[in-house]
Amino acid sequence: MVGSSNIGTISTGLWLLCNNTCTQLPVSSQDEASLKAVQAFMILSIIFSVVALVLFIIQLFTLEKGKRFYMTGAFMLVCWMCILIAVSIYTARFTGTMVYATNPHHGYCFILAWICFCFSFTIGILYLVLRKK
């Protein structure tokens, strides 16, 4: 989330609260579990995405002609599911809750997370459909 204050522009993310300097994000005890879940699922999505990339490269050189990239597609769909869970929790729990700022709105990272959600689903389906030529 990005907002304005008397100091200037304030932005909050999953880990930091930044205005002129960045500090640890202060989280209330009722939101702490939700924030930890979002952080965990975003890290898992990165891990599954990297595993899918490595698996694709391995399958590209070892898979027989005419076979499909099922394992790579499955890992990308698990990545997609992790992104879906993380961004949905963040949207439900943290949208518009910037205490320190006026006129809060979504920053570019939030929008990029939803774009990654769409692309990871598309790539996961394409991996399941594509055959090695």
PDB file of C-alpha atoms in Angstrom:
ATOM      1  CA  MET A   1       0.000   0.000   0.000  1.00  0.00           C
ATOM      2  CA  VAL A   2       1.148   3.520  -0.785  1.00  0.00           C
ATOM      3  CA  GLY A   3      -0.163   6.681   0.852  1.00  0.00           C
ATOM      4  CA  SER A   4       0.624  10.286   1.701  1.00  0.00           C
ATOM      5  CA  SER A   5       1.547  11.854   5.020  1.00  0.00           C
ATOM      6  CA  ASN A   6       3.014  15.107   6.293  1.00  0.00           C
ATOM      7  CA  ILE A   7       6.513  13.558   5.884  1.00  0.00           C
ATOM      8  CA  GLY A   8       5.950  12.529   2.270  1.00  0.00           C
ATOM      9  CA  THR A   9       5.042   9.288   0.561  1.00  0.00           C
ATOM     10  CA  ILE A  10       4.716   6.218   2.783  1.00  0.00           C
ATOM     11  CA  SER A  11       4.707   2.658   1.478  1.00  0.00           C
ATOM     12  CA  THR A  12       4.148  -0.614   3.283  1.00  0.00           C
ATOM     13  CA  GLY A  13       4.842  -4.063   1.986  1.00  0.00           C
ATOM     14  CA  LEU A  14       5.178  -7.541   3.414  1.00  0.00           C
ATOM     15  CA  TRP A  15       8.267  -6.766   5.488  1.00  0.00           C
ATOM     16  CA  LEU A  16       9.002  -3.032   5.662  1.00  0.00           C
ATOM     17  CA  LEU A  17       7.385   0.346   6.300  1.00  0.00           C
ATOM     18  CA  CYS A  18       9.183   3.002   4.257  1.00  0.00           C
ATOM     19  CA  ASN A  19       8.995   6.791   4.225  1.00  0.00           C
ATOM     20  CA  ASN A  20      12.411   8.480   4.194  1.00  0.00           C
ATOM     21  CA  THR A  21      13.935   5.392   5.792  1.00  0.00           C
ATOM     22  CA  CYS A  22      12.698   1.821   6.019  1.00  0.00           C
ATOM     23  CA  THR A  23      11.834   0.147   9.314  1.00  0.00           C
ATOM     24  CA  GLN A  24      10.317  -3.152  10.373  1.00  0.00           C
ATOM     25  CA  LEU A  25       6.601  -3.261   9.552  1.00  0.00           C
ATOM     26  CA  PRO A  26       4.562  -2.797  12.749  1.00  0.00           C
ATOM     27  CA  VAL A  27       1.768  -5.377  12.778  1.00  0.00           C
ATOM     28  CA  SER A  28      -1.036  -5.807  15.264  1.00  0.00           C
ATOM     29  CA  SER A  29      -1.361  -9.167  16.973  1.00  0.00           C
ATOM     30  CA  GLN A  30      -4.638  -9.915  15.162  1.00  0.00           C
ATOM     31  CA  ASP A  31      -3.026  -9.387  11.726  1.00  0.00           C
ATOM     32  CA  GLU A  32       0.281 -11.097  12.449  1.00  0.00           C
ATOM     33  CA  ALA A  33      -0.873 -14.608  11.475  1.00  0.00           C
ATOM     34  CA  SER A  34      -2.316 -13.337   8.201  1.00  0.00           C
ATOM     35  CA  LEU A  35       0.877 -11.469   7.351  1.00  0.00           C
ATOM     36  CA  LYS A  36       3.017 -14.535   8.123  1.00  0.00           C
ATOM     37  CA  ALA A  37       0.763 -16.650   5.886  1.00  0.00           C
ATOM     38  CA  VAL A  38       1.112 -14.163   3.023  1.00  0.00           C
ATOM     39  CA  GLN A  39       4.893 -14.071   3.446  1.00  0.00           C
ATOM     40  CA  ALA A  40       5.117 -17.874   3.539  1.00  0.00           C
ATOM     41  CA  PHE A  41       2.962 -18.416   0.461  1.00  0.00           C
ATOM     42  CA  MET A  42       4.846 -15.801  -1.555  1.00  0.00           C
ATOM     43  CA  ILE A  43       8.168 -17.442  -0.676  1.00  0.00           C
ATOM     44  CA  LEU A  44       6.704 -20.848  -1.585  1.00  0.00           C
ATOM     45  CA  SER A  45       5.529 -19.486  -4.935  1.00  0.00           C
ATOM     46  CA  ILE A  46       9.061 -18.286  -5.715  1.00  0.00           C
ATOM     47  CA  ILE A  47      10.499 -21.672  -4.761  1.00  0.00           C
ATOM     48  CA  PHE A  48       7.988 -23.583  -6.896  1.00  0.00           C
ATOM     49  CA  SER A  49       8.596 -21.236  -9.809  1.00  0.00           C
ATOM     50  CA  VAL A  50      12.357 -21.811  -9.677  1.00  0.00           C
ATOM     51  CA  VAL A  51      11.832 -25.584  -9.364  1.00  0.00           C
ATOM     52  CA  ALA A  52       9.533 -25.478 -12.401  1.00  0.00           C
ATOM     53  CA  LEU A  53      12.171 -23.590 -14.404  1.00  0.00           C
ATOM     54  CA  VAL A  54      14.901 -26.082 -13.498  1.00  0.00           C
ATOM     55  CA  LEU A  55      12.561 -28.994 -14.180  1.00  0.00           C
ATOM     56  CA  PHE A  56      11.656 -27.528 -17.579  1.00  0.00           C
ATOM     57  CA  ILE A  57      15.308 -27.239 -18.557  1.00  0.00           C
ATOM     58  CA  ILE A  58      15.942 -30.817 -17.438  1.00  0.00           C
ATOM     59  CA  GLN A  59      12.873 -32.109 -19.283  1.00  0.00           C
ATOM     60  CA  LEU A  60      13.803 -30.138 -22.363  1.00  0.00           C
ATOM     61  CA  PHE A  61      16.964 -32.194 -22.764  1.00  0.00           C
ATOM     62  CA  THR A  62      15.808 -35.561 -21.392  1.00  0.00           C
ATOM     63  CA  LEU A  63      12.164 -35.880 -22.454  1.00  0.00           C
ATOM     64  CA  GLU A  64      11.392 -38.058 -25.453  1.00  0.00           C
ATOM     65  CA  LYS A  65       9.876 -36.525 -28.577  1.00  0.00           C
ATOM     66  CA  GLY A  66       6.106 -36.108 -28.401  1.00  0.00           C
ATOM     67  CA  LYS A  67       5.886 -36.233 -24.585  1.00  0.00           C
ATOM     68  CA  ARG A  68       4.228 -33.502 -22.517  1.00  0.00           C
ATOM     69  CA  PHE A  69       5.725 -31.362 -19.756  1.00  0.00           C
ATOM     70  CA  TYR A  70       3.400 -32.661 -17.025  1.00  0.00           C
ATOM     71  CA  MET A  71       5.749 -32.225 -14.070  1.00  0.00           C
ATOM     72  CA  THR A  72       6.692 -28.673 -15.028  1.00  0.00           C
ATOM     73  CA  GLY A  73       3.026 -27.775 -15.509  1.00  0.00           C
ATOM     74  CA  ALA A  74       2.117 -29.268 -12.149  1.00  0.00           C
ATOM     75  CA  PHE A  75       4.793 -27.234 -10.350  1.00  0.00           C
ATOM     76  CA  MET A  76       3.655 -24.040 -12.090  1.00  0.00           C
ATOM     77  CA  LEU A  77       0.054 -24.697 -11.077  1.00  0.00           C
ATOM     78  CA  VAL A  78       1.182 -25.199  -7.461  1.00  0.00           C
ATOM     79  CA  CYS A  79       3.038 -21.872  -7.800  1.00  0.00           C
ATOM     80  CA  TRP A  80      -0.180 -20.330  -9.142  1.00  0.00           C
ATOM     81  CA  MET A  81      -2.141 -21.669  -6.175  1.00  0.00           C
ATOM     82  CA  CYS A  82       0.397 -20.212  -3.702  1.00  0.00           C
ATOM     83  CA  ILE A  83       0.165 -16.799  -5.379  1.00  0.00           C
ATOM     84  CA  LEU A  84      -3.642 -17.008  -5.324  1.00  0.00           C
ATOM     85  CA  ILE A  85      -3.720 -17.761  -1.600  1.00  0.00           C
ATOM     86  CA  ALA A  86      -1.151 -15.085  -0.688  1.00  0.00           C
ATOM     87  CA  VAL A  87      -2.639 -12.260  -2.729  1.00  0.00           C
ATOM     88  CA  SER A  88      -6.185 -13.138  -1.683  1.00  0.00           C
ATOM     89  CA  ILE A  89      -5.273 -13.029   2.003  1.00  0.00           C
ATOM     90  CA  TYR A  90      -3.417  -9.749   1.507  1.00  0.00           C
ATOM     91  CA  THR A  91      -6.351  -8.242  -0.386  1.00  0.00           C
ATOM     92  CA  ALA A  92      -8.869  -9.324   2.240  1.00  0.00           C
ATOM     93  CA  ARG A  93      -6.885  -8.341   5.334  1.00  0.00           C
ATOM     94  CA  PHE A  94      -4.602  -5.441   4.437  1.00  0.00           C
ATOM     95  CA  THR A  95      -6.273  -3.379   1.719  1.00  0.00           C
ATOM     96  CA  GLY A  96      -6.771   0.199   2.844  1.00  0.00           C
ATOM     97  CA  THR A  97      -5.427  -0.303   6.380  1.00  0.00           C
ATOM     98  CA  MET A  98      -2.560   2.188   6.436  1.00  0.00           C
ATOM     99  CA  VAL A  99      -2.787   3.904   9.810  1.00  0.00           C
ATOM    100  CA  TYR A 100       0.027   6.376   9.148  1.00  0.00           C
ATOM    101  CA  ALA A 101      -1.156   7.665   5.761  1.00  0.00           C
ATOM    102  CA  THR A 102      -4.050   9.396   4.089  1.00  0.00           C
ATOM    103  CA  ASN A 103      -5.500   8.316   0.751  1.00  0.00           C
ATOM    104  CA  PRO A 104      -3.938   4.817   0.659  1.00  0.00           C
ATOM    105  CA  HIS A 105      -3.865   2.969  -2.651  1.00  0.00           C
ATOM    106  CA  HIS A 106      -2.227  -0.123  -4.101  1.00  0.00           C
ATOM    107  CA  GLY A 107       1.391   0.097  -5.150  1.00  0.00           C
ATOM    108  CA  TYR A 108       2.976  -1.458  -8.199  1.00  0.00           C
ATOM    109  CA  CYS A 109       4.030  -4.635  -6.346  1.00  0.00           C
ATOM    110  CA  PHE A 110       0.413  -5.496  -5.558  1.00  0.00           C
ATOM    111  CA  ILE A 111      -0.524  -5.111  -9.215  1.00  0.00           C
ATOM    112  CA  LEU A 112       2.531  -7.141 -10.275  1.00  0.00           C
ATOM    113  CA  ALA A 113       1.464  -9.934  -7.912  1.00  0.00           C
ATOM    114  CA  TRP A 114      -1.907 -10.206  -9.672  1.00  0.00           C
ATOM    115  CA  ILE A 115      -0.187 -10.127 -13.077  1.00  0.00           C
ATOM    116  CA  CYS A 116       2.127 -12.952 -11.926  1.00  0.00           C
ATOM    117  CA  PHE A 117      -0.962 -14.836 -10.793  1.00  0.00           C
ATOM    118  CA  CYS A 118      -2.416 -14.661 -14.321  1.00  0.00           C
ATOM    119  CA  PHE A 119       0.845 -15.533 -16.038  1.00  0.00           C
ATOM    120  CA  SER A 120       1.657 -18.487 -13.785  1.00  0.00           C
ATOM    121  CA  PHE A 121      -1.771 -19.989 -14.481  1.00  0.00           C
ATOM    122  CA  THR A 122      -1.351 -19.481 -18.219  1.00  0.00           C
ATOM    123  CA  ILE A 123       2.155 -20.957 -18.206  1.00  0.00           C
ATOM    124  CA  GLY A 124       1.043 -23.916 -16.091  1.00  0.00           C
ATOM    125  CA  ILE A 125      -1.742 -24.762 -18.553  1.00  0.00           C
ATOM    126  CA  LEU A 126       0.588 -24.288 -21.535  1.00  0.00           C
ATOM    127  CA  TYR A 127       3.139 -26.686 -20.024  1.00  0.00           C
ATOM    128  CA  LEU A 128       0.411 -29.303 -19.646  1.00  0.00           C
ATOM    129  CA  VAL A 129      -0.708 -28.861 -23.261  1.00  0.00           C
ATOM    130  CA  LEU A 130       2.646 -28.467 -25.009  1.00  0.00           C
ATOM    131  CA  ARG A 131       4.516 -31.424 -26.457  1.00  0.00           C
ATOM    132  CA  LYS A 132       8.218 -31.647 -27.099  1.00  0.00           C
ATOM    133  CA  LYS A 133       8.931 -31.377 -30.811  1.00  0.00           C
TER     134      LYS A 133
END
